Coordinates of C-alpha atoms in Angstrom, one line a residue:
M1 CA 0.0 0.0 0.0
E2 CA 2.8 2.4 0.9
V3 CA 4.6 1.7 -2.5
A4 CA 1.3 2.4 -4.3
N5 CA 0.9 5.7 -2.4
Q6 CA 4.4 6.8 -3.2
S7 CA 4.1 5.9 -6.9
A8 CA 1.1 8.2 -7.2
V9 CA 3.7 11.1 -7.3
A10 CA 6.6 10.1 -9.5
E11 CA 8.2 13.5 -9.4
F12 CA 8.0 17.0 -7.8
V13 CA 8.0 20.4 -9.4
L14 CA 10.2 22.9 -7.7
L15 CA 8.6 26.4 -7.9
G16 CA 11.7 28.4 -7.0
L17 CA 11.5 31.8 -8.7
S18 CA 9.6 30.6 -11.8
D19 CA 7.4 33.7 -11.8
Q20 CA 10.4 36.1 -11.7
P21 CA 12.8 35.0 -14.6
T22 CA 14.9 38.2 -14.4
L23 CA 15.8 37.5 -10.8
E24 CA 16.7 33.9 -11.7
K25 CA 19.5 35.0 -14.0
T26 CA 20.9 37.4 -11.3
F27 CA 20.7 34.8 -8.6
F28 CA 22.3 32.1 -10.8
V29 CA 25.4 34.2 -11.2
L30 CA 25.4 35.2 -7.5
I31 CA 24.9 31.7 -6.2
L32 CA 27.4 30.1 -8.6
L33 CA 30.1 32.5 -7.5
T34 CA 29.3 31.9 -3.9
Y35 CA 29.4 28.1 -4.4
L36 CA 32.8 28.3 -6.1
V37 CA 34.1 30.4 -3.1
I38 CA 32.8 27.7 -0.8
L39 CA 34.5 24.9 -2.7
L40 CA 37.8 26.8 -3.0
G41 CA 37.9 28.1 0.6
N42 CA 36.8 24.9 2.3
G43 CA 38.9 22.8 -0.1
V44 CA 42.0 24.7 0.9
L45 CA 41.3 24.3 4.6
I46 CA 40.9 20.6 4.2
L47 CA 44.2 20.4 2.3
V48 CA 46.2 22.4 4.9
T49 CA 44.7 20.4 7.8
V50 CA 45.6 17.1 6.1
F51 CA 49.1 18.0 4.7
D52 CA 50.5 20.4 7.3
S53 CA 51.9 18.4 10.2
H54 CA 51.6 21.5 12.5
L55 CA 47.8 21.4 12.1
H56 CA 47.5 17.7 13.2
T57 CA 45.7 18.7 16.4
P58 CA 42.1 18.1 17.6
M59 CA 41.0 21.7 16.8
Y60 CA 42.1 21.5 13.2
F61 CA 40.8 17.9 12.8
F62 CA 37.4 19.2 13.8
L63 CA 37.9 22.2 11.4
G64 CA 38.7 19.8 8.5
N65 CA 35.5 17.9 9.3
L66 CA 33.6 21.2 9.4
S67 CA 35.0 22.2 6.0
F68 CA 34.2 18.8 4.4
L69 CA 30.7 19.0 5.9
D70 CA 30.1 22.4 4.5
I71 CA 31.1 21.2 1.0
C72 CA 28.8 18.2 1.3
Y73 CA 25.9 20.3 2.6
T74 CA 26.0 22.9 -0.2
T75 CA 26.7 20.2 -2.9
S76 CA 23.5 18.4 -1.8
S77 CA 21.4 21.3 -2.8
I78 CA 23.2 24.1 -4.7
P79 CA 23.7 22.3 -8.0
L80 CA 20.0 21.5 -8.0
V81 CA 19.2 25.2 -7.3
L82 CA 21.6 26.3 -10.1
D83 CA 20.0 23.9 -12.6
G84 CA 16.6 25.2 -11.6
F85 CA 17.5 28.8 -12.4
L86 CA 18.3 27.7 -16.0
T87 CA 15.4 25.2 -16.5
P88 CA 11.9 26.4 -17.4
R89 CA 10.2 23.4 -15.8
K90 CA 12.1 22.5 -12.6
T91 CA 11.4 18.8 -11.7
I92 CA 13.0 16.3 -9.5
S93 CA 12.2 12.6 -9.1
F94 CA 10.6 11.2 -5.9
T95 CA 13.8 9.3 -5.2
G96 CA 16.0 12.2 -6.0
C97 CA 14.0 14.4 -3.6
V98 CA 14.3 11.8 -0.8
V99 CA 18.1 11.6 -1.3
Q100 CA 18.4 15.4 -1.3
M101 CA 16.3 15.8 1.8
F102 CA 18.4 13.1 3.6
L103 CA 21.7 14.7 2.8
S104 CA 20.6 18.2 3.7
F105 CA 19.0 17.2 6.9
A106 CA 22.0 15.0 7.9
M107 CA 24.6 17.7 7.2
G108 CA 22.6 20.3 9.2
A109 CA 22.2 18.1 12.2
T110 CA 25.8 17.0 12.0
E111 CA 27.0 20.6 12.0
C112 CA 25.1 21.4 15.2
V113 CA 26.7 18.5 17.0
L114 CA 30.1 19.2 15.6
L115 CA 30.1 22.8 16.7
G116 CA 29.3 21.5 20.2
M117 CA 32.3 19.1 20.0
M118 CA 34.5 22.0 18.9
A119 CA 33.3 24.1 21.9
F120 CA 34.3 21.2 24.3
D121 CA 37.7 21.2 22.6
R122 CA 38.2 24.9 23.3
Y123 CA 36.9 24.4 26.9
V124 CA 39.5 21.8 27.6
A125 CA 42.3 23.7 25.9
I126 CA 41.7 26.9 28.0
C127 CA 40.3 25.6 31.2
N128 CA 42.4 22.4 31.6
P129 CA 45.5 23.1 29.4
L130 CA 47.8 20.7 31.3
R131 CA 45.3 17.8 30.8
Y132 CA 44.5 18.8 27.2
P133 CA 46.8 16.2 25.5
V134 CA 45.3 13.4 27.7
I135 CA 41.6 14.4 27.4
M136 CA 41.7 15.3 23.7
S137 CA 43.9 12.4 22.5
K138 CA 43.3 10.9 19.1
A139 CA 41.4 8.1 20.8
A140 CA 38.9 10.7 22.0
Y141 CA 38.6 13.3 19.2
V142 CA 38.3 10.9 16.3
P143 CA 35.2 9.1 17.9
M144 CA 33.8 12.5 18.8
A145 CA 33.9 13.6 15.2
A146 CA 32.6 10.2 14.0
G147 CA 29.8 10.4 16.5
S148 CA 28.7 13.8 15.2
W149 CA 28.4 12.3 11.7
L150 CA 26.6 9.2 13.0
A151 CA 24.2 11.2 15.1
G152 CA 23.3 13.6 12.2
G153 CA 22.9 10.7 9.8
T154 CA 20.7 8.7 12.2
N155 CA 18.5 11.6 12.9
S156 CA 18.0 12.3 9.2
L157 CA 17.3 8.6 8.5
V158 CA 14.5 8.7 11.1
Q159 CA 12.9 11.9 9.8
I160 CA 13.1 10.9 6.1
S161 CA 11.8 7.4 6.9
L162 CA 8.7 8.9 8.5
A163 CA 8.3 11.3 5.6
V164 CA 8.4 8.7 2.8
Q165 CA 5.7 6.6 4.5
L166 CA 3.2 9.4 3.9
P167 CA 1.0 9.2 0.9
F168 CA 1.7 11.9 -1.8
C169 CA -1.3 11.6 -4.1
G170 CA -2.3 15.2 -4.9
D171 CA -0.4 18.4 -5.6
N172 CA 3.3 17.8 -6.4
V173 CA 4.4 21.5 -6.6
I174 CA 7.0 22.3 -3.9
N175 CA 7.1 26.0 -3.2
H176 CA 10.9 26.1 -2.7
F177 CA 14.2 25.9 -4.5
T178 CA 14.9 22.4 -3.2
C179 CA 13.2 19.5 -1.5
E180 CA 13.0 21.3 1.9
I181 CA 11.4 18.8 4.2
L182 CA 8.7 21.1 5.6
A183 CA 7.7 22.2 2.1
V184 CA 7.4 18.5 1.1
L185 CA 5.4 17.5 4.2
K186 CA 2.8 20.2 3.2
L187 CA 2.0 18.1 0.1
A188 CA 1.2 14.9 2.0
C189 CA -2.5 13.9 1.8
A190 CA -2.5 12.5 5.4
D191 CA -2.0 13.6 9.0
I192 CA 1.6 14.8 9.5
S193 CA 1.4 15.3 13.3
V194 CA 3.8 12.5 14.0
N195 CA 6.3 14.1 11.6
V196 CA 5.9 17.4 13.3
I197 CA 6.4 16.0 16.8
S198 CA 9.4 14.0 15.7
M199 CA 11.0 17.0 14.1
G200 CA 10.2 19.1 17.2
V201 CA 12.0 16.5 19.4
A202 CA 14.9 16.4 17.0
N203 CA 15.2 20.2 17.1
V204 CA 15.4 20.2 20.9
I205 CA 18.2 17.5 20.7
F206 CA 20.2 18.8 17.8
L207 CA 19.6 22.6 18.2
G208 CA 18.7 23.2 21.8
A209 CA 21.1 20.8 23.5
P210 CA 24.2 22.0 21.5
V211 CA 23.4 25.6 22.0
L212 CA 23.1 25.1 25.8
F213 CA 26.3 23.0 25.8
I214 CA 28.2 25.7 23.8
F215 CA 26.8 28.5 26.1
V216 CA 27.9 26.7 29.3
S217 CA 31.3 25.9 27.8
Y218 CA 31.9 29.6 26.9
V219 CA 30.8 30.7 30.4
F220 CA 33.6 28.6 31.8
I221 CA 36.0 29.7 29.1
L222 CA 35.3 33.4 29.6
T223 CA 35.5 33.0 33.4
T224 CA 39.0 31.4 33.0
I225 CA 40.2 34.0 30.5
L226 CA 39.2 36.9 32.9
R227 CA 41.3 35.3 35.6
I228 CA 44.5 35.5 33.5
P229 CA 46.5 38.4 35.0
S230 CA 48.1 39.8 31.9
A231 CA 46.2 41.5 29.0
E232 CA 48.5 39.7 26.5
G233 CA 47.6 36.4 28.1
R234 CA 43.9 37.1 27.9
R235 CA 44.2 38.2 24.3
K236 CA 46.1 35.0 23.3
A237 CA 43.6 32.8 25.1
F238 CA 40.6 34.5 23.6
S239 CA 42.1 34.4 20.1
T240 CA 42.2 30.6 20.2
C241 CA 38.4 30.4 20.4
S242 CA 37.2 33.6 18.8
A243 CA 36.9 32.1 15.3
H244 CA 34.7 29.2 16.6
L245 CA 32.6 31.6 18.6
T246 CA 32.1 33.8 15.5
V247 CA 31.0 30.8 13.5
V248 CA 28.6 29.7 16.2
V249 CA 27.0 33.2 16.4
I250 CA 26.6 33.4 12.6
F251 CA 25.2 29.8 12.3
Y252 CA 22.6 30.0 15.1
G253 CA 22.0 33.7 14.6
T254 CA 20.9 33.0 11.0
I255 CA 18.6 30.2 12.1
L256 CA 17.0 32.4 14.7
F257 CA 16.5 35.1 12.2
M258 CA 14.9 32.7 9.7
Y259 CA 12.4 31.2 12.2
A260 CA 11.8 33.9 14.7
K261 CA 10.7 36.7 12.4
P262 CA 6.9 37.5 12.3
K263 CA 4.7 36.3 9.6
S264 CA 2.7 38.7 7.4
K265 CA -1.1 38.6 7.8
D266 CA -1.8 40.6 4.6
P267 CA -2.4 38.3 1.6
L268 CA -0.3 40.5 -0.7
G269 CA 2.4 40.9 1.9
A270 CA 2.3 37.1 2.5
D271 CA 3.2 36.5 -1.2
K272 CA 6.2 38.9 -0.9
Q273 CA 7.2 37.3 2.4
D274 CA 7.0 33.9 0.7
V275 CA 9.6 34.9 -1.8
S276 CA 11.6 36.5 0.9
D277 CA 11.5 33.3 3.1
K278 CA 12.7 31.2 0.1
L279 CA 15.6 33.6 -0.6
I280 CA 16.6 33.8 3.1
S281 CA 16.6 30.0 3.3
L282 CA 18.7 29.9 0.1
F283 CA 21.3 32.3 1.4
Y284 CA 21.3 30.6 4.8
G285 CA 22.5 27.5 3.0
V286 CA 25.5 29.2 1.5
L287 CA 26.3 32.0 4.0
T288 CA 27.9 30.0 6.8
P289 CA 29.8 27.6 4.5
M290 CA 31.2 30.6 2.7
L291 CA 32.2 32.5 5.8
N292 CA 33.7 29.6 7.8
P293 CA 37.0 29.4 5.9
I294 CA 37.3 33.2 5.7
I295 CA 36.8 33.5 9.5
Y296 CA 39.3 30.8 10.3
S297 CA 41.8 32.2 7.9
L298 CA 41.6 35.8 9.0
R299 CA 41.5 35.0 12.8
N300 CA 44.0 32.1 12.9
K301 CA 47.8 32.7 12.4
D302 CA 48.5 29.0 12.1
V303 CA 46.0 28.6 9.2
K304 CA 47.5 31.7 7.5
V305 CA 51.0 30.3 7.6
A306 CA 49.8 26.8 6.5
V307 CA 48.0 28.3 3.5
K308 CA 51.0 30.4 2.5
N309 CA 53.3 27.3 2.8
L310 CA 50.8 25.3 0.7
I311 CA 50.7 28.0 -2.0
S312 CA 54.5 28.4 -2.0
Q313 CA 55.0 24.6 -2.3
K314 CA 52.6 24.5 -5.3
C315 CA 54.2 27.5 -7.0
F316 CA 57.8 26.2 -6.7
V317 CA 57.2 22.5 -7.5
P318 CA 59.3 21.8 -10.7

């Protein structure tokens, strides 16, 4: 019966900006350039964290994972968005939609957990520096990173498994650029209360818990930094976690802006807000992955030196 229900909709139509073709061309160029910056910036960070022995530490191991995650996250959706900007009728198969939802959901949840792991790493480095090599040994930080990926993938598998069991037998037009799970659930011709509750629980676990953990970690970090007697010592200590803190603020700040802003009650205003919501969601998907390598490069001397060394080695290789 479930197979029959699913086969009723063989493909979905992605609405995107179909009614505004001029904007599509503009955003195609803008998103393409942003995507190339994401691939280049995060690709360079992965290379330096792998090939520079000075960066073989827990912090840079997590950073390499974050860069790889950002590439995976954007690649799961941006090529589809770019293709949609150039295609008059934007369609995606049911299976393709499920795969894209799984990857996007998994990468988003994984990043939440990974940022929490990175906060713990900074907490140990600043609050317990003498025990840092013992606590954050390879036997600890590799499973921590692997656990982040496993948790994100498991959560996505649960949410997508619940979604594909729903019957999609009516409208197949998704009012979005990609197969965003909430937009897809609206098309189900059945009660989605279980899905909503499940996603609510997942949001508490993968958004609320990491935010609380990061907040508590930085309370201890700032308390420890303020106890350092010299201004230079405080500056050096804070510089080791300022990049991560900046990324956390941008990541969660963007999420808060997306979901906390008021909805328009005017029908005409609602249509404009609908376009606005889609564009904000689109730029949210590329903003943090684009800024991460820039932030870590500008605020981290070790990364700057490693990038310069990598470029010089490539330039002078016979």
